[in-house]
XYZ file of C-alpha atoms in Angstrom:
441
model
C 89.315 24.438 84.754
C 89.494 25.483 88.308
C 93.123 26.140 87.571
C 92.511 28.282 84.639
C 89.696 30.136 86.117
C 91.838 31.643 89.234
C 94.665 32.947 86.805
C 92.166 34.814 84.619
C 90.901 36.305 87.960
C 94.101 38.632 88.870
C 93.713 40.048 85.123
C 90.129 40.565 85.432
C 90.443 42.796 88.740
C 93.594 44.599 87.706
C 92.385 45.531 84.105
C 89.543 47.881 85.612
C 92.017 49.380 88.336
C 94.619 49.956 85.557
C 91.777 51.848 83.651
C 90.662 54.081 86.851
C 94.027 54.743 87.445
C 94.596 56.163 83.856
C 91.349 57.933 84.004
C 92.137 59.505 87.327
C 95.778 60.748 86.634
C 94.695 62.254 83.536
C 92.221 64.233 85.641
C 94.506 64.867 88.280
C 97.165 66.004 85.565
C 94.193 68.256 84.145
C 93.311 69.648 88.059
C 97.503 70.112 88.740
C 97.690 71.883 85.445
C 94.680 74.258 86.213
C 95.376 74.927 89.999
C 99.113 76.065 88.951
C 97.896 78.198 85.897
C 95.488 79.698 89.155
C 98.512 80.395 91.005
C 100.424 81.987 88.475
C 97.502 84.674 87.522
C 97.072 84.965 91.402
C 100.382 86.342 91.671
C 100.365 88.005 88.903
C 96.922 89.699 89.603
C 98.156 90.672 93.239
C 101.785 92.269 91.474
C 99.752 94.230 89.036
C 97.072 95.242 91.562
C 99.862 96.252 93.900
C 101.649 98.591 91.001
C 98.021 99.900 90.333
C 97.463 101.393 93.822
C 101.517 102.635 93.721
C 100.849 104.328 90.548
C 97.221 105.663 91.931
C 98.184 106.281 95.561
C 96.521 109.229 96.906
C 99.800 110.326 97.922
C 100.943 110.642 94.389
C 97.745 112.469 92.990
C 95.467 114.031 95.387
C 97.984 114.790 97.742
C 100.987 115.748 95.437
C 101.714 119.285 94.629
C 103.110 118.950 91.356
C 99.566 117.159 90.540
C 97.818 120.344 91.394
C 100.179 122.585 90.194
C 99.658 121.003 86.614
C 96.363 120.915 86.790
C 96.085 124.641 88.234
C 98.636 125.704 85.355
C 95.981 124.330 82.724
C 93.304 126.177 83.710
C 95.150 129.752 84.502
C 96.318 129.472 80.798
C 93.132 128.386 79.583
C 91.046 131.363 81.441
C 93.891 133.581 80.581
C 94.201 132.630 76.673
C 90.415 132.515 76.433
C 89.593 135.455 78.412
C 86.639 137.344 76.206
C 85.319 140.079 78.130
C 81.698 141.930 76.899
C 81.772 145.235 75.820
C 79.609 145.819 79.541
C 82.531 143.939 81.405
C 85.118 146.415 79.367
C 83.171 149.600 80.228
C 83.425 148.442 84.197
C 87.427 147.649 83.794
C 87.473 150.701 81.687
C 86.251 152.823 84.894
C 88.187 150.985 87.365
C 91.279 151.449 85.405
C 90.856 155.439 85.218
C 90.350 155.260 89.090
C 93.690 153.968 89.607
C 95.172 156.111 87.164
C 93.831 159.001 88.599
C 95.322 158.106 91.936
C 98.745 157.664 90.052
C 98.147 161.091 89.357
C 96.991 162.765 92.657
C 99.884 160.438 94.306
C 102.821 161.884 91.662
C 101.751 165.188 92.064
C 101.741 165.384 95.848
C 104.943 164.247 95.667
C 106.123 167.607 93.614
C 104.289 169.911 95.784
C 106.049 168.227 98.497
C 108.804 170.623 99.704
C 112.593 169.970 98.302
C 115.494 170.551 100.383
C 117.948 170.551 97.638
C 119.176 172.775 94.746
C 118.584 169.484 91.877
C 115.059 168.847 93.881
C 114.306 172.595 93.516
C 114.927 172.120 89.849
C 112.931 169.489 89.138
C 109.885 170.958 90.994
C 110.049 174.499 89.061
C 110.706 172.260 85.488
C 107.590 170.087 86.268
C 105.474 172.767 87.566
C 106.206 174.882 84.449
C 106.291 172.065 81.569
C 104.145 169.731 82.755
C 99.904 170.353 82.804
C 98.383 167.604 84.874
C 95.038 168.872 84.003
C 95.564 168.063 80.442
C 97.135 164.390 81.533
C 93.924 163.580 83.977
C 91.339 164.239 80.743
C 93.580 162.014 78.262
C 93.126 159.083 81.530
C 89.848 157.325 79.433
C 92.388 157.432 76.647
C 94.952 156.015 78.227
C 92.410 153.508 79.963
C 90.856 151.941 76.721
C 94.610 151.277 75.756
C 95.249 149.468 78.609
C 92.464 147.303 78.274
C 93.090 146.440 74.349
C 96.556 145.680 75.081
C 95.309 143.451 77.771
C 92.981 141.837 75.139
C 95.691 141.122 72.778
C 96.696 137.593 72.488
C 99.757 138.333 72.311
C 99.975 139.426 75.611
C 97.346 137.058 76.426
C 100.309 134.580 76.163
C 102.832 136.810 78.207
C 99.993 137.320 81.154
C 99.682 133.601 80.901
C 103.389 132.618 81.574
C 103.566 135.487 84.564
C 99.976 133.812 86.608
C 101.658 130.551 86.187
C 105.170 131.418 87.236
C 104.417 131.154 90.940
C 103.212 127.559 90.478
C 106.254 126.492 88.457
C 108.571 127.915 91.781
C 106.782 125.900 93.910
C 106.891 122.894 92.089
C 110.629 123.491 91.636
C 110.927 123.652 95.262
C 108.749 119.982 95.376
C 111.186 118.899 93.218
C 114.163 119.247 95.397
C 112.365 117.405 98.209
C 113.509 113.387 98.479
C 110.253 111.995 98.968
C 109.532 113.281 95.192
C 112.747 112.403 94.166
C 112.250 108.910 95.334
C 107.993 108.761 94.090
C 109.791 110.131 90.555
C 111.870 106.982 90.340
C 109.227 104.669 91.355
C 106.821 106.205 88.704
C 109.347 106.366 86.233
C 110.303 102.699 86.809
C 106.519 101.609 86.142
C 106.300 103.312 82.951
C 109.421 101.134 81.872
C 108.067 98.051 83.287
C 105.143 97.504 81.144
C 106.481 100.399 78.436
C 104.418 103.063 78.212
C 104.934 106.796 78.633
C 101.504 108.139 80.746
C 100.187 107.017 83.728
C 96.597 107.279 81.698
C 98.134 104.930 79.758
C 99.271 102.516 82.154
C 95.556 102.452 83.797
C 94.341 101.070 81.167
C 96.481 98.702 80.494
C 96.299 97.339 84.424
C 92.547 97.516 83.196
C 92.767 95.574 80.301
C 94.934 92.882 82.143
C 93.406 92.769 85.207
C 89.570 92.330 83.216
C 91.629 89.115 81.698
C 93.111 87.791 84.381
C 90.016 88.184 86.760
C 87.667 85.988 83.814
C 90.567 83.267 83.441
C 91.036 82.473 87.611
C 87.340 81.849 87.675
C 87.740 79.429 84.254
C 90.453 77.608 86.561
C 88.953 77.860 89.514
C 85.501 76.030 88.437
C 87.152 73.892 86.509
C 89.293 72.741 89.664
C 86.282 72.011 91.373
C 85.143 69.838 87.901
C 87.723 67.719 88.431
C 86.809 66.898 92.380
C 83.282 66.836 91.099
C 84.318 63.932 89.026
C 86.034 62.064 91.229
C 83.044 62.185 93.478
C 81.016 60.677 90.825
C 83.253 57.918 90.494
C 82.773 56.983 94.209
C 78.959 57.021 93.230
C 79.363 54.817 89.785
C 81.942 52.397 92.223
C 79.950 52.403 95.576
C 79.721 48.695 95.221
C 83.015 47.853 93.854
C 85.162 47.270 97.067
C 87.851 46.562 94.797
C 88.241 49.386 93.438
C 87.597 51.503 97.022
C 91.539 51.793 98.120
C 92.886 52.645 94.801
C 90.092 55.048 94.006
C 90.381 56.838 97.857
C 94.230 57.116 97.352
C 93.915 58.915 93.976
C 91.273 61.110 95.567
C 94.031 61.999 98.316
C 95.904 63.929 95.586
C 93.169 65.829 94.384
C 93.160 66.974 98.096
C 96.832 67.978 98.090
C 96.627 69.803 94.946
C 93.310 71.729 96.634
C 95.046 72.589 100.020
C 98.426 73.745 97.952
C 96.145 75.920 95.617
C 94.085 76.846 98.353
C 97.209 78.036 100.619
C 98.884 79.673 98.245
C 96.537 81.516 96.198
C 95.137 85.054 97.313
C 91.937 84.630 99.801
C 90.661 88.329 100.233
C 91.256 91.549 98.733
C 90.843 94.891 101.029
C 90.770 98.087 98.572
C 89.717 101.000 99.592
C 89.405 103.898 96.826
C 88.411 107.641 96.167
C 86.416 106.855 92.662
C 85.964 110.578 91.961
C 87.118 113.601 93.376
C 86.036 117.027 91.183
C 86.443 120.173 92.425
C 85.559 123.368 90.753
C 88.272 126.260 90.555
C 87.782 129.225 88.604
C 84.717 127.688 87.278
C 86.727 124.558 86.077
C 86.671 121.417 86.812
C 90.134 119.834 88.832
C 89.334 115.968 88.936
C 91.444 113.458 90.392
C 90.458 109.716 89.779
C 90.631 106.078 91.706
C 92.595 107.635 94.278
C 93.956 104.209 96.386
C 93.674 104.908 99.737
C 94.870 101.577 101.130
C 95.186 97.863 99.251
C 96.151 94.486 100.422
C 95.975 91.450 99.040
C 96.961 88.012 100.939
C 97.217 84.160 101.073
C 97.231 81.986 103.937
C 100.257 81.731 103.541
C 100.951 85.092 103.576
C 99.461 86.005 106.303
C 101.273 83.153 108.131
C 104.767 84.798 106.604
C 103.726 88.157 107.895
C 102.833 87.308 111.477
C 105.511 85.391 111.996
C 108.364 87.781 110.407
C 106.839 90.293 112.836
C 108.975 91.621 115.802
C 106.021 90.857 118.341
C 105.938 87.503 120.045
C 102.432 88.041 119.790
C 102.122 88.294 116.314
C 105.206 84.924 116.211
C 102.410 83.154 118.370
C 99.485 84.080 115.972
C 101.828 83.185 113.043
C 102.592 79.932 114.491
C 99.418 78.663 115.858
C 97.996 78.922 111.963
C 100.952 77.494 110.610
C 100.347 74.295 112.522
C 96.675 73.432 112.619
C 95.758 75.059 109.246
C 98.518 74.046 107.505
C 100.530 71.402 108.854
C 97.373 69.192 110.338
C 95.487 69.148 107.319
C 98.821 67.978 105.494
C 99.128 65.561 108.268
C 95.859 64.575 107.867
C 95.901 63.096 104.939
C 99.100 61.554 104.955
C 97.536 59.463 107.437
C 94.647 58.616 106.211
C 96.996 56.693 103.323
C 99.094 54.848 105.313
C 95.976 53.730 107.754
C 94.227 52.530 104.314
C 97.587 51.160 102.760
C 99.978 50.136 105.403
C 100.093 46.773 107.550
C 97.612 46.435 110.055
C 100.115 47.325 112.336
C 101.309 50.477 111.443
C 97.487 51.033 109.787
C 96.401 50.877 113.672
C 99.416 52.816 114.994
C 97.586 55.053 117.639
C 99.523 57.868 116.030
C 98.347 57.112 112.822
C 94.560 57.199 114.161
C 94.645 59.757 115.633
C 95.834 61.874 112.910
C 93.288 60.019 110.517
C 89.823 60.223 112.109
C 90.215 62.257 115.374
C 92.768 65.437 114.649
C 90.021 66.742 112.647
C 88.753 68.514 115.640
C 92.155 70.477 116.264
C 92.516 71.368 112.611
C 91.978 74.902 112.114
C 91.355 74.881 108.044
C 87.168 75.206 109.049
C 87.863 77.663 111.399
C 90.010 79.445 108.771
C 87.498 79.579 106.957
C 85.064 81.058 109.125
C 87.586 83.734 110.142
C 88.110 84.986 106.448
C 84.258 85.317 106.053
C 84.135 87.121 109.606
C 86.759 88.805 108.364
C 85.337 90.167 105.000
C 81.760 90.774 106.324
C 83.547 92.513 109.115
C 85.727 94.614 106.799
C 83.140 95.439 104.244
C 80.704 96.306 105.902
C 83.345 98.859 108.641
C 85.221 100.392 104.691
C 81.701 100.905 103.422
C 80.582 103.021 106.805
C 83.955 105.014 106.839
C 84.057 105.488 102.837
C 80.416 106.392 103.078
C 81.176 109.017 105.645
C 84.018 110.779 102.479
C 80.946 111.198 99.954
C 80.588 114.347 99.152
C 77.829 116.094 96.425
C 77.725 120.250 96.068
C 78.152 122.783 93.326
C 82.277 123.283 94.410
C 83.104 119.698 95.298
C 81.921 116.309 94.647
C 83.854 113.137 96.479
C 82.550 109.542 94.973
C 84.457 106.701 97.271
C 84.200 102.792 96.246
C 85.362 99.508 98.149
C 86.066 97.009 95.749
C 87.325 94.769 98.910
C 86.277 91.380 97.724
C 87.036 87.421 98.367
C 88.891 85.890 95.763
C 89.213 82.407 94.116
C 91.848 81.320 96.606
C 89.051 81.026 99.348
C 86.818 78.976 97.230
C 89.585 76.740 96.676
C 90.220 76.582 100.348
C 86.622 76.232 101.091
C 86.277 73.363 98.576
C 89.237 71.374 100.084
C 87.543 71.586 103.666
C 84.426 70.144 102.366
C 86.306 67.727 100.091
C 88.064 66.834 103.157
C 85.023 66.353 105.036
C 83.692 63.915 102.494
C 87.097 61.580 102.051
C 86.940 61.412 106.215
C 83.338 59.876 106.113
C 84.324 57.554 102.831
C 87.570 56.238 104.676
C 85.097 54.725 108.132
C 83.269 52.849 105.630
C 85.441 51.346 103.544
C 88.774 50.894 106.044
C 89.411 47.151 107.120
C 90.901 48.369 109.993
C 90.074 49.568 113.655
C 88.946 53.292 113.661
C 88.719 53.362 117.470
């Protein structure tokens, strides 16, 4: 009986680990699966948040030429075209009209009186002098005036007076044209509008809009339900507290959840700076000329971005930075929790390996994944709150010109991925003193 009873035992404890092992890859499969869909729409939020400001840089729009040159061309033909003018307005041109005709006058005939030196200038003073009755021209001048003024009325030559205002825009738009900065913005544009095929940079806006609305509502989905997972695996430590059994296989399944959170967490964007002109109308000729979301400066980074960036940097400052977050951000954490495996699973002589300790309950206090995520907050607060002051100073609100700025700088999913690892970290370090057979010191 004895006999029987110990071989029944082996089953009995590995039928419940098999179980928690199924139960916790299919979760982990589930968290892998959600924290790579996060990084995808990460990346592809920050690439279509990137073409956004390109396509809305103040550089092409506020401050391009050929943006107000179409917009001035618009409303000289409209006031042009449209031009109605009351019968008290045409009685005021109507006088204005005769005055300069009437100088015409006085100014051609001082130059006949003026004396002629030569036989044909003789001639042509005696013909006009004799044939000609200025008198007679200065009282048909009202005449001549109210002509003037329907002609200019016409739409006909509405049209004509229209293409003549605007001609000196189109010339220097032409000469914008030959410049290579506007060659090269041309291309980029033009290369956008391919890209996600349409024709109209209204267009385009809203479909970044449309996408971006989308993409925002699904990393949140993922994000949360990342943090499900981990929330579930923390219940099973509750539901197993007493099952010491079941403590090393259910830690080193919880160690993955941690890599997945730290590889989501380093990867995925952390903070967004944007800084933006909402609104800018100004009134011209008693239209409005508006120019909107006007970028004035976007970036969007990971971790390991930022890492990338410092260290591709020419500066062996900015190497220095780079490398000092690479290591104890990065690489500790990483370290970290290797460790903490092989201390639970290896021999007791590699598990007490002073290297191995170290790493697994006292490196915590040179990792730099807390302080990371201190900085980013700093960071944020810091940036916010600077954008806001300086945007704030832009706003404008008169009769001629109104200026609306926005910061849309924001923290995004990446950092409460980060966050959540840290903490989850936190927690696994604590678990691992109590149930360790090993020395800790």
């Amino acid at each position: 009986m004895e006999t029987h009873h110990t071989n029944k035992a082996p089953g009995k404890s590995i039928g419940p680990k098999l179980l928690l092992i199924l139960a916790l890859a299919l979760l982990l499969g589930a968290e892998g699966y959600f924290g790579y869909r996060l990084h995808q729409l990460s990346d592809q939020q920050e690439r279509i948040k990137e073409d956004y400001s390109n396509i809305n840089n103040i550089t092409y729009g506020l401050f391009s030429v050929q943006q107000w040159k179409d917009n001035v061309s618009k409303i000289v033909n409209h006031q042009v075209r449209n031009l109605k003018m009351t019968k008290k307005q045409k009685k005021v041109l109507q006088g204005e009209v005769e005055q300069v005709l009437l100088a015409l006058i006085d100014k051609a005939e001082a130059l006949v009186n003026k004396p002629k030196k030569t036989i044909s200038g003789k001639i042509q003073k005696f013909a006009i002098k004799n044939f000609v009755n200025s008198d007679s021209i200065r009282a048909q001048v009202p005449v001549f005036a109210r002509q003037i003024i329907a002609d200019v009325d016409n739409p006909k030559n509405k049209k004509q007076l229209s293409k003549m205002a605007i001609g000196e825009f189109n010339q220097l738009a032409n000469e914008e044209k030959k410049d290579s900065a506007f060659v090269a913005n041309s291309k980029i544009v033009a290369a956008l509008y391919d890209k996600y095929e349409v024709k109209s940079t209204e267009e385009l806006n809203r479909k970044f809009q449309s996408s971006l609305a989308d993409i925002k509502t699904k990393t949140y989905r993922y994000s949360f339900a990342m943090l499900g997972c981990v929330a579930i695996v923390l219940t099973f430590w509750w539901m197993l507290r007493k099952r010491r059994e079941m403590h090393v296989t259910l830690f080193v399944m919880s160690l993955l959840f941690a890599f997945i959170l730290l590889a989501v967490g380093l990867t995925a964007s952390m903070i967004e700076v944007d800084a933006r002109i909402r609104s800018l109308d100004f009134v011209l000729l008693g239209e409005h000329v508006v120019f909107k979301d006007q970028v004035l400066f976007f970036q969007s980074k990971s971790i390991l971005d930022v890492v990338m960036v410092l260290i591709s940097q020419p500066g062996i400052d900015s190497i220095l930075v780079g490398a000092l977050i690479l290591v104890f951000s990065i690489l500790f954490p990483i370290v970290k929790l290797s460790s903490t495996g092989i201390h639970l699973l290896g021999k007791k002589r590699l598990a007490e390996n002073k290297i191995i300790k170290y790493f697994a309950f006292q490196s915590g206090k040179w990792s730099m994944a807390d302080v990371i995520v201190i900085a980013i907050l700093m960071a944020y607060i810091g940036l916010n709150g600077l954008l806001e002051g300086q945007l704030q100073a832009l706003n404008i609100k008169n009769d001629a010109l109104t200026i609306l700025t926005t910061n849309n700088t924001a923290l995004q999913p990446g950092y409460i991925i980060f966050i959540s690892f840290v903490l989850y970290g936190l927690i696994l370090s604590t678990i691992l003193k109590f149930i360790t057979p090993h020395d800790t010191h």
